[in-house]
Amino acid sequence: MLPCVILVEPQMAENVGMAARAMMNCGLEELRLVNPRENHLSDKAIAASSNAEEILYNAKIFSSTSDAIADLNWVAATTARHRDQTKTVMNADEAAKQISTLITDNNKCGIMFGPERTGLRNEDVCLADVIINVPLNPKHCSLNLSQAVLLVGYEFYKTQISIKPAHLETNHTIPAQKEKILLFCNYLEDKLEDCGNFKIGEKREKMIINLRNIFTRGQMTEQELNTLYGVVNHLLRK
Amino acid sequence: MLPCVILVEPQMAENVGMAARAMMNCGLEELRLVNPRENHLSDKAIAASSNAEEILYNAKIFSSTSDAIADLNWVAATTARHRDQTKTVMNADEAAKQISTLITDNNKCGIMFGPERTGLRNEDVCLADVIINVPLNPKHCSLNLSQAVLLVGYEFYKTQISIKPAHLETNHTIPAQKEKILLFCNYLEDKLEDCGNFKIGEKREKMIINLRNIFTRGQMTEQELNTLYGVVNHLLRK
């Protein structure tokens, strides 16, 4: 059960559309609107949603925040301002992890965002289980509504997928076996020797170490080794 | 030395302005533009930058990507599309951590973003040390340029600050000492007893356990305990 996004009194239909787009980016589907000022199905809103108009068409409208959260088990309030309320404040990634845990226990969760200009009212914040604070430059933390939805949604999305860690993308080729890299290094060293000008003694040792480091550090692929053979042979033609 | 943001051939001045705003949100300062199509100092761009016009005024313009990265030691290319290139692909948070490490070693880093419609050209991607992939819904991963800047910038900003973990914000009061919570529980139980209707035997034990769990789970503050005493006393007036 994915968490829903609750926009409390959003002012501009365009922002609602962009929020829908951000939701779609993050795999979120359910949008609830509390007293939107403008029509969330206006041409402007649909255009701003990019291809996320389905979220707008399915959005539910409520006349109060308490109605909008009535069926939920857990609610977070996003706010950039400090509130004089006794409430757990968590970062977006912590909230995302908590939601991720809660939904596996079949809890229905929601994330509230306030009106563009003022943010959530204190009466709305006190209905939430926690406050979400997105860590941003304190001197300039005003975010567009859709960007706030995007950042919180992004943190949630990261908890829902298995993310492939940093890796060398090799496509149709594979990282070369060490033997092949050394064969190339030997080939290059032999050719340098043939040219007569290769360094001697200690300098030669050092140069060989350097070359082997260059060709080892970059995790060469088989295809790239072939390219390098071609380069050496082409240079030798002269 | 903060990483710079390089927008390669951005099409709309408004997007450049919004990217500047996103940079400011994330504590980034240096913007480089490669052949922007529109004037990045137009009224539209300045308005879209919110209060980040300083970044626009200080932006440097280059006529080629290679010129724009000439003085950098490490460059990342953001791209949503798969590229047929042998290159390390990392997530935004991994790239942020790598940049964070690199800059402490005095490396000057840059993050490249391509034109709105097409993204970076392959000729630009191959100039980068790594590809950054922002994990998003693969069925709908098209991001506004400024949102791409925001997500990558946000991940970088998180590496630069010490983030206070989830905590109960108590403002001017403090979490009550256990003794005070138990005193209140005892008070409530006594008053319930006085009213004559309190459960008996096993049920009484169970109710006391339940009440103590309620008042323990929420980490009451001293002020809240006072509020609760007031509530009980007010109810007793009847």
CSV table of C-alpha atoms in Angstrom, one decimal:
chain,number,residue,atom,x,y,z
A,1,MET,CA,0.0,0.0,0.0
A,2,LEU,CA,1.9,3.0,-1.3
A,3,PRO,CA,1.7,6.2,0.8
A,4,CYS,CA,-0.5,8.9,-0.5
A,5,VAL,CA,0.4,12.6,-1.1
A,6,ILE,CA,-1.9,15.1,0.5
A,7,LEU,CA,-1.7,18.7,-0.8
A,8,VAL,CA,-3.4,21.0,1.7
A,9,GLU,CA,-4.9,24.1,0.0
A,10,PRO,CA,-2.6,24.2,-2.9
A,11,GLN,CA,-2.8,27.6,-4.6
A,12,MET,CA,-1.8,27.0,-8.2
A,13,ALA,CA,-3.1,24.3,-10.4
A,14,GLU,CA,0.2,24.2,-12.3
A,15,ASN,CA,1.9,23.2,-9.0
A,16,VAL,CA,-0.6,20.4,-8.5
A,17,GLY,CA,0.2,19.2,-12.0
A,18,MET,CA,4.0,19.3,-11.4
A,19,ALA,CA,3.5,17.6,-8.0
A,20,ALA,CA,1.7,14.8,-9.9
A,21,ARG,CA,4.6,14.5,-12.3
A,22,ALA,CA,7.0,14.3,-9.3
A,23,MET,CA,4.9,11.6,-7.8
A,24,MET,CA,5.0,9.6,-11.0
A,25,ASN,CA,8.8,10.0,-11.1
A,26,CYS,CA,8.8,8.4,-7.7
A,27,GLY,CA,6.3,5.7,-8.3
A,28,LEU,CA,3.6,7.3,-6.1
A,29,GLU,CA,0.0,7.1,-7.3
A,30,GLU,CA,-2.5,8.5,-4.8
A,31,LEU,CA,-3.1,12.2,-4.6
A,32,ARG,CA,-5.5,13.9,-2.2
A,33,LEU,CA,-6.3,17.5,-2.3
A,34,VAL,CA,-7.7,19.6,0.5
A,35,ASN,CA,-9.6,22.6,-0.8
A,36,PRO,CA,-7.5,23.3,-3.8
A,37,ARG,CA,-7.9,27.0,-4.9
A,38,GLU,CA,-7.8,26.2,-8.6
A,39,ASN,CA,-9.1,23.4,-10.7
A,40,HIS,CA,-6.6,20.6,-10.6
A,41,LEU,CA,-7.9,19.3,-14.0
A,42,SER,CA,-7.4,22.6,-15.8
A,43,ASP,CA,-5.4,22.6,-19.1
A,44,LYS,CA,-2.5,24.2,-17.2
A,45,ALA,CA,-2.5,21.5,-14.5
A,46,ILE,CA,-2.7,18.6,-17.1
A,47,ALA,CA,0.1,20.2,-19.2
A,48,ALA,CA,2.3,20.6,-16.1
A,49,SER,CA,1.8,17.0,-15.1
A,50,SER,CA,3.7,15.9,-18.2
A,51,ASN,CA,2.4,12.3,-18.6
A,52,ALA,CA,1.0,12.0,-15.0
A,53,GLU,CA,-2.5,13.2,-15.8
A,54,GLU,CA,-3.9,9.9,-14.5
A,55,ILE,CA,-2.8,10.9,-11.0
A,56,LEU,CA,-4.7,14.1,-11.4
A,57,TYR,CA,-7.9,12.4,-12.8
A,58,ASN,CA,-7.8,10.0,-9.8
A,59,ALA,CA,-7.1,12.7,-7.2
A,60,LYS,CA,-9.7,12.9,-4.4
A,61,ILE,CA,-10.9,16.2,-3.1
A,62,PHE,CA,-11.6,16.8,0.6
A,63,SER,CA,-13.0,19.8,2.5
A,64,SER,CA,-10.8,19.4,5.5
A,65,THR,CA,-7.4,17.9,6.4
A,66,SER,CA,-9.0,15.7,9.0
A,67,ASP,CA,-11.3,14.2,6.3
A,68,ALA,CA,-8.3,13.7,4.0
A,69,ILE,CA,-6.4,11.7,6.6
A,70,ALA,CA,-9.4,9.9,8.2
A,71,ASP,CA,-8.6,6.4,6.8
A,72,LEU,CA,-4.8,6.7,7.4
A,73,ASN,CA,-2.8,5.1,10.2
A,74,TRP,CA,0.2,7.3,10.0
A,75,VAL,CA,0.7,10.8,8.7
A,76,ALA,CA,3.8,13.0,8.2
A,77,ALA,CA,3.8,16.8,7.9
A,78,THR,CA,6.4,18.4,5.7
A,79,THR,CA,7.5,21.8,6.9
A,80,ALA,CA,10.6,23.9,6.4
A,81,ARG,CA,9.8,26.3,9.3
A,82,HIS,CA,10.4,25.4,12.9
A,83,ARG,CA,7.2,24.7,14.8
A,84,ASP,CA,6.6,25.2,18.5
A,85,GLN,CA,5.1,21.8,18.8
A,86,THR,CA,6.2,18.7,20.7
A,87,LYS,CA,6.7,16.3,17.8
A,88,THR,CA,9.2,14.0,16.4
A,89,VAL,CA,11.2,15.7,13.6
A,90,MET,CA,12.9,13.4,11.1
A,91,ASN,CA,14.8,13.8,7.9
A,92,ALA,CA,13.3,12.8,4.6
A,93,ASP,CA,15.3,9.6,4.3
A,94,GLU,CA,14.4,8.6,7.9
A,95,ALA,CA,10.7,9.2,7.2
A,96,ALA,CA,11.0,7.2,4.0
A,97,LYS,CA,12.4,4.2,5.8
A,98,GLN,CA,9.7,4.5,8.5
A,99,ILE,CA,7.0,4.6,5.9
A,100,SER,CA,8.6,1.7,4.1
A,101,THR,CA,8.5,-0.4,7.3
A,102,LEU,CA,4.9,0.8,8.2
A,103,ILE,CA,3.5,-0.2,4.8
A,104,THR,CA,4.9,-3.7,5.1
A,105,ASP,CA,2.7,-4.0,8.2
A,106,ASN,CA,-0.3,-2.9,6.2
A,107,ASN,CA,-0.4,0.6,7.6
A,108,LYS,CA,-1.8,3.3,5.2
A,109,CYS,CA,0.5,6.3,5.3
A,110,GLY,CA,0.2,9.8,4.0
A,111,ILE,CA,2.6,12.8,3.6
A,112,MET,CA,1.1,16.3,3.9
A,113,PHE,CA,2.4,19.3,2.1
A,114,GLY,CA,1.1,22.8,2.8
A,115,PRO,CA,0.1,25.8,0.6
A,116,GLU,CA,2.9,27.3,-1.5
A,117,ARG,CA,3.1,30.6,0.3
A,118,THR,CA,2.7,29.7,3.9
A,119,GLY,CA,3.2,26.0,4.4
A,120,LEU,CA,1.0,23.9,6.6
A,121,ARG,CA,-1.0,25.5,9.4
A,122,ASN,CA,-0.2,24.5,13.0
A,123,GLU,CA,-3.6,22.9,13.2
A,124,ASP,CA,-2.7,20.6,10.4
A,125,VAL,CA,0.8,19.9,11.7
A,126,CYS,CA,-0.5,18.7,15.0
A,127,LEU,CA,-2.5,16.0,13.2
A,128,ALA,CA,0.6,14.4,12.0
A,129,ASP,CA,2.6,11.6,13.7
A,130,VAL,CA,5.9,13.2,12.7
A,131,ILE,CA,7.4,16.3,11.0
A,132,ILE,CA,9.5,15.7,8.0
A,133,ASN,CA,12.4,18.2,7.5
A,134,VAL,CA,14.2,18.1,4.2
A,135,PRO,CA,17.8,19.1,4.9
A,136,LEU,CA,18.6,22.1,2.7
A,137,ASN,CA,20.6,25.3,2.8
A,138,PRO,CA,19.0,27.0,5.8
A,139,LYS,CA,19.7,30.4,4.1
A,140,HIS,CA,17.6,29.4,1.1
A,141,CYS,CA,15.4,26.4,1.8
A,142,SER,CA,12.2,27.6,0.1
A,143,LEU,CA,11.3,24.9,-2.3
A,144,ASN,CA,8.7,24.9,-5.0
A,145,LEU,CA,5.8,22.6,-3.9
A,146,SER,CA,6.5,20.0,-6.6
A,147,GLN,CA,10.2,20.0,-5.6
A,148,ALA,CA,9.3,19.2,-2.0
A,149,VAL,CA,7.1,16.3,-3.2
A,150,LEU,CA,10.0,15.2,-5.5
A,151,LEU,CA,12.6,15.1,-2.7
A,152,VAL,CA,10.4,13.2,-0.2
A,153,GLY,CA,9.1,10.9,-3.0
A,154,TYR,CA,12.7,10.3,-4.2
A,155,GLU,CA,13.7,9.2,-0.7
A,156,PHE,CA,10.7,6.9,-0.5
A,157,TYR,CA,11.4,5.5,-4.0
A,158,LYS,CA,14.9,4.6,-3.0
A,159,THR,CA,13.6,2.4,-0.2
A,160,GLN,CA,11.4,0.5,-2.6
A,161,ILE,CA,13.9,-0.6,-5.2
A,162,SER,CA,17.1,-2.6,-5.1
A,163,ILE,CA,19.6,-0.1,-6.4
A,164,LYS,CA,22.5,-1.4,-8.3
A,165,PRO,CA,25.6,0.1,-6.7
A,166,ALA,CA,28.3,1.9,-8.6
A,167,HIS,CA,29.7,-0.4,-11.4
A,168,LEU,CA,31.5,-0.3,-14.6
A,169,GLU,CA,29.0,-0.5,-17.4
A,170,THR,CA,30.7,-2.6,-20.1
A,171,ASN,CA,27.7,-3.3,-22.4
A,172,HIS,CA,28.5,-6.0,-25.0
A,173,THR,CA,32.1,-6.5,-23.9
A,174,ILE,CA,33.6,-7.7,-20.6
A,175,PRO,CA,36.4,-6.6,-18.3
A,176,ALA,CA,39.6,-8.2,-19.6
A,177,GLN,CA,41.2,-11.0,-17.7
A,178,LYS,CA,44.5,-10.0,-16.1
A,179,GLU,CA,46.5,-12.3,-18.4
A,180,LYS,CA,45.3,-10.3,-21.4
A,181,ILE,CA,46.1,-7.0,-19.9
A,182,LEU,CA,49.6,-8.2,-19.0
A,183,LEU,CA,50.0,-9.6,-22.6
A,184,PHE,CA,49.2,-6.2,-23.9
A,185,CYS,CA,51.6,-4.5,-21.5
A,186,ASN,CA,54.3,-7.0,-22.6
A,187,TYR,CA,53.5,-6.3,-26.2
A,188,LEU,CA,53.7,-2.6,-25.8
A,189,GLU,CA,57.0,-2.9,-23.9
A,190,ASP,CA,58.5,-5.1,-26.6
A,191,LYS,CA,57.4,-2.7,-29.3
A,192,LEU,CA,58.9,0.2,-27.3
A,193,GLU,CA,62.1,-1.8,-27.0
A,194,ASP,CA,62.1,-2.4,-30.8
A,195,CYS,CA,61.9,1.3,-31.4
A,196,GLY,CA,65.3,1.6,-29.7
A,197,ASN,CA,64.4,4.6,-27.6
A,198,PHE,CA,63.0,3.1,-24.5
A,199,LYS,CA,64.4,4.2,-21.1
A,200,ILE,CA,67.1,2.2,-19.5
A,201,GLY,CA,67.9,0.9,-16.1
A,202,GLU,CA,65.9,2.2,-13.2
A,203,LYS,CA,63.9,4.6,-15.4
A,204,ARG,CA,62.8,1.7,-17.5
A,205,GLU,CA,61.6,-0.2,-14.4
A,206,LYS,CA,59.7,2.9,-13.3
A,207,MET,CA,58.2,3.4,-16.7
A,208,ILE,CA,56.9,-0.2,-16.8
A,209,ILE,CA,55.4,0.2,-13.4
A,210,ASN,CA,53.7,3.4,-14.5
A,211,LEU,CA,52.3,1.9,-17.7
A,212,ARG,CA,51.0,-1.1,-15.9
A,213,ASN,CA,49.3,1.1,-13.3
A,214,ILE,CA,47.7,3.1,-16.1
A,215,PHE,CA,46.3,0.0,-17.8
A,216,THR,CA,45.3,-1.6,-14.6
A,217,ARG,CA,43.6,1.3,-12.8
A,218,GLY,CA,41.0,1.8,-15.5
A,219,GLN,CA,39.7,-1.8,-15.6
A,220,MET,CA,40.2,-2.3,-19.3
A,221,THR,CA,37.6,-4.3,-21.3
A,222,GLU,CA,38.5,-6.8,-23.9
A,223,GLN,CA,37.3,-4.5,-26.6
A,224,GLU,CA,39.4,-1.6,-25.3
A,225,LEU,CA,42.5,-3.8,-25.3
A,226,ASN,CA,41.8,-4.5,-29.0
A,227,THR,CA,41.6,-0.8,-29.6
A,228,LEU,CA,44.9,-0.3,-27.8
A,229,TYR,CA,46.6,-3.0,-29.9
A,230,GLY,CA,45.3,-1.2,-33.0
A,231,VAL,CA,46.6,2.1,-31.8
A,232,VAL,CA,50.1,0.7,-31.1
A,233,ASN,CA,50.2,-1.1,-34.5
A,234,HIS,CA,49.0,2.0,-36.3
A,235,LEU,CA,51.7,4.1,-34.6
A,236,LEU,CA,54.3,1.5,-35.7
A,237,ARG,CA,53.4,1.9,-39.3
A,238,LYS,CA,55.3,5.1,-39.7
B,1,MET,CA,36.1,23.8,-3.2
B,2,LEU,CA,32.4,23.1,-4.0
B,3,PRO,CA,31.6,21.2,-7.2
B,4,CYS,CA,30.4,23.4,-10.1
B,5,VAL,CA,27.2,22.7,-12.1
B,6,ILE,CA,27.7,22.7,-15.9
B,7,LEU,CA,24.5,23.1,-18.0
B,8,VAL,CA,25.4,22.0,-21.6
B,9,GLU,CA,23.3,23.9,-24.1
B,10,PRO,CA,20.3,24.6,-21.9
B,11,GLN,CA,17.3,25.6,-24.0
B,12,MET,CA,15.1,27.7,-21.8
B,13,ALA,CA,16.4,30.6,-19.7
B,14,GLU,CA,13.6,29.8,-17.2
B,15,ASN,CA,15.1,26.4,-16.6
B,16,VAL,CA,18.5,27.9,-16.0
B,17,GLY,CA,17.0,30.2,-13.5
B,18,MET,CA,15.3,27.4,-11.7
B,19,ALA,CA,18.5,25.3,-11.8
B,20,ALA,CA,20.2,28.3,-10.0
B,21,ARG,CA,17.5,28.2,-7.4
B,22,ALA,CA,18.0,24.5,-6.9
B,23,MET,CA,21.7,25.1,-6.6
B,24,MET,CA,21.1,27.7,-3.9
B,25,ASN,CA,18.8,25.3,-2.1
B,26,CYS,CA,21.7,22.9,-1.9
B,27,GLY,CA,24.5,25.3,-1.1
B,28,LEU,CA,26.1,25.2,-4.6
B,29,GLU,CA,27.5,28.4,-6.1
B,30,GLU,CA,29.3,28.0,-9.3
B,31,LEU,CA,27.3,27.7,-12.5
B,32,ARG,CA,28.8,27.2,-16.0
B,33,LEU,CA,26.8,27.3,-19.2
B,34,VAL,CA,27.9,25.8,-22.5
B,35,ASN,CA,26.2,27.7,-25.4
B,36,PRO,CA,22.9,28.5,-23.7
B,37,ARG,CA,20.2,29.1,-26.3
B,38,GLU,CA,18.6,32.0,-24.4
B,39,ASN,CA,19.9,34.8,-22.3
B,40,HIS,CA,20.4,33.5,-18.8
B,41,LEU,CA,20.1,37.0,-17.4
B,42,SER,CA,16.7,37.7,-18.9
B,43,ASP,CA,13.8,38.8,-16.7
B,44,LYS,CA,12.3,35.3,-16.9
B,45,ALA,CA,15.5,33.6,-15.8
B,46,ILE,CA,16.0,36.1,-12.9
B,47,ALA,CA,12.4,35.6,-11.8
B,48,ALA,CA,12.7,31.8,-11.9
B,49,SER,CA,15.8,31.9,-9.9
B,50,SER,CA,13.8,33.2,-6.9
B,51,ASN,CA,16.6,34.7,-4.8
B,52,ALA,CA,19.4,33.0,-6.5
B,53,GLU,CA,20.1,35.6,-9.1
B,54,GLU,CA,23.7,36.0,-7.8
B,55,ILE,CA,24.5,32.6,-9.2
B,56,LEU,CA,23.1,33.7,-12.6
B,57,TYR,CA,25.2,36.9,-12.5
B,58,ASN,CA,28.3,35.0,-11.7
B,59,ALA,CA,27.7,32.2,-14.3
B,60,LYS,CA,30.5,31.7,-16.8
B,61,ILE,CA,29.7,31.0,-20.4
B,62,PHE,CA,31.7,28.6,-22.6
B,63,SER,CA,31.6,27.7,-26.2
B,64,SER,CA,32.4,24.1,-25.8
B,65,THR,CA,32.0,21.4,-23.1
B,66,SER,CA,35.8,20.7,-23.2
B,67,ASP,CA,36.4,24.4,-22.4
B,68,ALA,CA,33.9,24.3,-19.6
B,69,ILE,CA,35.6,21.4,-17.9
B,70,ALA,CA,39.2,22.4,-18.8
B,71,ASP,CA,40.3,23.3,-15.2
B,72,LEU,CA,38.4,20.5,-13.5
B,73,ASN,CA,39.9,17.3,-12.1
B,74,TRP,CA,36.8,15.2,-12.0
B,75,VAL,CA,33.6,15.4,-14.0
B,76,ALA,CA,30.3,13.5,-13.7
B,77,ALA,CA,27.7,13.3,-16.5
B,78,THR,CA,24.1,13.0,-15.5
B,79,THR,CA,21.9,10.9,-17.9
B,80,ALA,CA,18.7,9.1,-17.6
B,81,ARG,CA,19.2,7.1,-20.9
B,82,HIS,CA,21.4,4.1,-21.1
B,83,ARG,CA,24.6,4.8,-23.0
B,84,ASP,CA,26.6,2.4,-25.0
B,85,GLN,CA,29.8,3.5,-23.3
B,86,THR,CA,32.3,1.7,-21.1
B,87,LYS,CA,32.0,3.9,-18.0
B,88,THR,CA,31.3,3.7,-14.3
B,89,VAL,CA,27.7,4.3,-13.5
B,90,MET,CA,26.8,5.4,-10.0
B,91,ASN,CA,23.8,6.6,-8.1
B,92,ALA,CA,23.4,10.2,-7.1
B,93,ASP,CA,24.2,9.4,-3.4
B,94,GLU,CA,27.4,7.5,-4.4
B,95,ALA,CA,28.5,10.3,-6.7
B,96,ALA,CA,27.8,12.8,-3.9
B,97,LYS,CA,30.0,10.8,-1.5
B,98,GLN,CA,32.8,10.5,-4.1
B,99,ILE,CA,32.7,14.3,-4.8
B,100,SER,CA,32.7,14.9,-1.1
B,101,THR,CA,35.9,12.8,-0.8
B,102,LEU,CA,37.5,14.3,-3.9
B,103,ILE,CA,37.0,17.9,-2.8
B,104,THR,CA,38.7,17.3,0.5
B,105,ASP,CA,41.7,16.3,-1.5
B,106,ASN,CA,41.5,19.7,-3.3
B,107,ASN,CA,40.1,18.3,-6.5
B,108,LYS,CA,37.9,20.6,-8.5
B,109,CYS,CA,34.8,18.7,-9.5
B,110,GLY,CA,31.9,19.3,-11.9
B,111,ILE,CA,28.5,17.8,-12.7
B,112,MET,CA,27.2,18.1,-16.2
B,113,PHE,CA,23.6,18.2,-17.2
B,114,GLY,CA,22.4,18.1,-20.8
B,115,PRO,CA,19.8,20.0,-22.8
B,116,GLU,CA,16.2,19.6,-21.7
B,117,ARG,CA,15.0,17.6,-24.7
B,118,THR,CA,17.8,15.3,-25.5
B,119,GLY,CA,20.2,15.1,-22.6
B,120,LEU,CA,23.9,15.1,-23.0
B,121,ARG,CA,25.4,14.0,-26.3
B,122,ASN,CA,27.7,11.0,-26.3
B,123,GLU,CA,30.6,13.2,-27.1
B,124,ASP,CA,30.0,15.0,-23.9
B,125,VAL,CA,29.4,11.9,-21.8
B,126,CYS,CA,32.7,10.4,-22.8
B,127,LEU,CA,34.5,13.4,-21.3
B,128,ALA,CA,33.2,12.5,-17.8
B,129,ASP,CA,34.8,10.3,-15.2
B,130,VAL,CA,31.5,8.7,-14.3
B,131,ILE,CA,27.9,8.7,-15.2
B,132,ILE,CA,25.4,9.6,-12.5
B,133,ASN,CA,22.1,7.8,-12.7
B,134,VAL,CA,19.3,9.1,-10.4
B,135,PRO,CA,17.2,6.2,-9.4
B,136,LEU,CA,13.6,7.0,-10.5
B,137,ASN,CA,10.5,5.2,-11.8
B,138,PRO,CA,11.9,3.7,-15.1
B,139,LYS,CA,8.5,4.2,-16.7
B,140,HIS,CA,8.5,7.9,-16.0
B,141,CYS,CA,12.0,9.2,-15.3
B,142,SER,CA,11.9,12.4,-17.3
B,143,LEU,CA,12.9,15.2,-14.9
B,144,ASN,CA,12.8,18.9,-15.4
B,145,LEU,CA,16.4,20.2,-15.7
B,146,SER,CA,16.1,22.0,-12.4
B,147,GLN,CA,14.8,18.9,-10.7
B,148,ALA,CA,17.7,16.9,-11.9
B,149,VAL,CA,20.0,19.6,-10.5
B,150,LEU,CA,18.0,19.6,-7.2
B,151,LEU,CA,18.2,15.8,-6.7
B,152,VAL,CA,22.0,15.6,-7.3
B,153,GLY,CA,22.6,18.8,-5.4
B,154,TYR,CA,20.5,17.5,-2.5
B,155,GLU,CA,22.5,14.3,-2.3
B,156,PHE,CA,25.7,16.4,-2.3
B,157,TYR,CA,24.3,18.8,0.4
B,158,LYS,CA,23.6,15.8,2.7
B,159,THR,CA,27.3,14.9,2.6
B,160,GLN,CA,28.3,18.4,3.6
B,161,ILE,CA,26.3,18.9,6.8
B,162,SER,CA,25.9,17.0,10.0
B,163,ILE,CA,22.2,16.0,10.0
B,164,LYS,CA,20.5,15.8,13.3
B,165,PRO,CA,18.8,12.4,13.3
B,166,ALA,CA,15.1,11.8,14.1
B,167,HIS,CA,14.4,13.4,17.5
B,168,LEU,CA,11.5,14.6,19.6
B,169,GLU,CA,11.4,18.4,19.3
B,170,THR,CA,10.4,19.6,22.8
B,171,ASN,CA,11.1,23.3,22.4
B,172,HIS,CA,10.9,25.1,25.8
B,173,THR,CA,10.0,22.0,27.8
B,174,ILE,CA,11.9,18.8,28.4
B,175,PRO,CA,11.0,15.1,28.3
B,176,ALA,CA,9.6,14.3,31.8
B,177,GLN,CA,11.6,12.1,34.2
B,178,LYS,CA,10.1,8.7,34.7
B,179,GLU,CA,9.3,9.5,38.3
B,180,LYS,CA,7.0,12.3,37.2
B,181,ILE,CA,5.2,10.1,34.6
B,182,LEU,CA,4.6,7.4,37.3
B,183,LEU,CA,3.4,10.0,39.7
B,184,PHE,CA,0.8,11.1,37.1
B,185,CYS,CA,-0.2,7.5,36.4
B,186,ASN,CA,-0.6,6.9,40.2
B,187,TYR,CA,-2.6,10.1,40.5
B,188,LEU,CA,-4.9,9.1,37.6
B,189,GLU,CA,-5.3,5.6,39.0
B,190,ASP,CA,-6.2,7.0,42.5
B,191,LYS,CA,-8.7,9.4,41.0
B,192,LEU,CA,-10.3,6.6,38.9
B,193,GLU,CA,-10.5,4.6,42.2
B,194,ASP,CA,-12.2,7.5,43.9
B,195,CYS,CA,-14.8,7.6,41.2
B,196,GLY,CA,-15.7,4.1,42.3
B,197,ASN,CA,-16.1,2.6,38.8
B,198,PHE,CA,-12.6,1.4,38.1
B,199,LYS,CA,-12.2,-2.2,36.9
B,200,ILE,CA,-11.4,-4.9,39.4
B,201,GLY,CA,-9.1,-7.8,39.7
B,202,GLU,CA,-7.3,-9.0,36.6
B,203,LYS,CA,-9.0,-6.3,34.4
B,204,ARG,CA,-7.7,-3.6,36.7
B,205,GLU,CA,-4.1,-4.9,36.4
B,206,LYS,CA,-4.5,-5.0,32.6
B,207,MET,CA,-6.0,-1.5,32.5
B,208,ILE,CA,-3.1,-0.1,34.5
B,209,ILE,CA,-0.6,-1.7,32.2
B,210,ASN,CA,-2.4,-0.3,29.2
B,211,LEU,CA,-2.5,3.2,30.7
B,212,ARG,CA,1.2,3.1,31.6
B,213,ASN,CA,2.0,2.0,28.1
B,214,ILE,CA,0.0,4.9,26.6
B,215,PHE,CA,1.8,7.5,28.8
B,216,THR,CA,5.2,5.9,28.3
B,217,ARG,CA,5.2,5.3,24.6
B,218,GLY,CA,4.7,8.9,23.6
B,219,GLN,CA,7.6,10.3,25.6
B,220,MET,CA,5.6,12.9,27.6
B,221,THR,CA,7.2,16.2,28.3
B,222,GLU,CA,6.8,18.0,31.6
B,223,GLN,CA,4.5,20.5,30.1
B,224,GLU,CA,2.3,17.8,28.7
B,225,LEU,CA,2.1,16.1,32.1
B,226,ASN,CA,0.8,19.4,33.5
B,227,THR,CA,-1.8,19.5,30.7
B,228,LEU,CA,-2.9,16.0,31.6
B,229,TYR,CA,-3.2,16.9,35.3
B,230,GLY,CA,-5.4,19.8,34.2
B,231,VAL,CA,-7.5,17.5,32.1
B,232,VAL,CA,-8.1,15.0,34.9
B,233,ASN,CA,-8.9,17.7,37.4
B,234,HIS,CA,-11.3,19.4,35.0
B,235,LEU,CA,-13.1,16.2,34.4
B,236,LEU,CA,-13.4,15.7,38.2
B,237,ARG,CA,-15.2,19.0,38.7
B,238,LYS,CA,-18.3,17.5,37.4
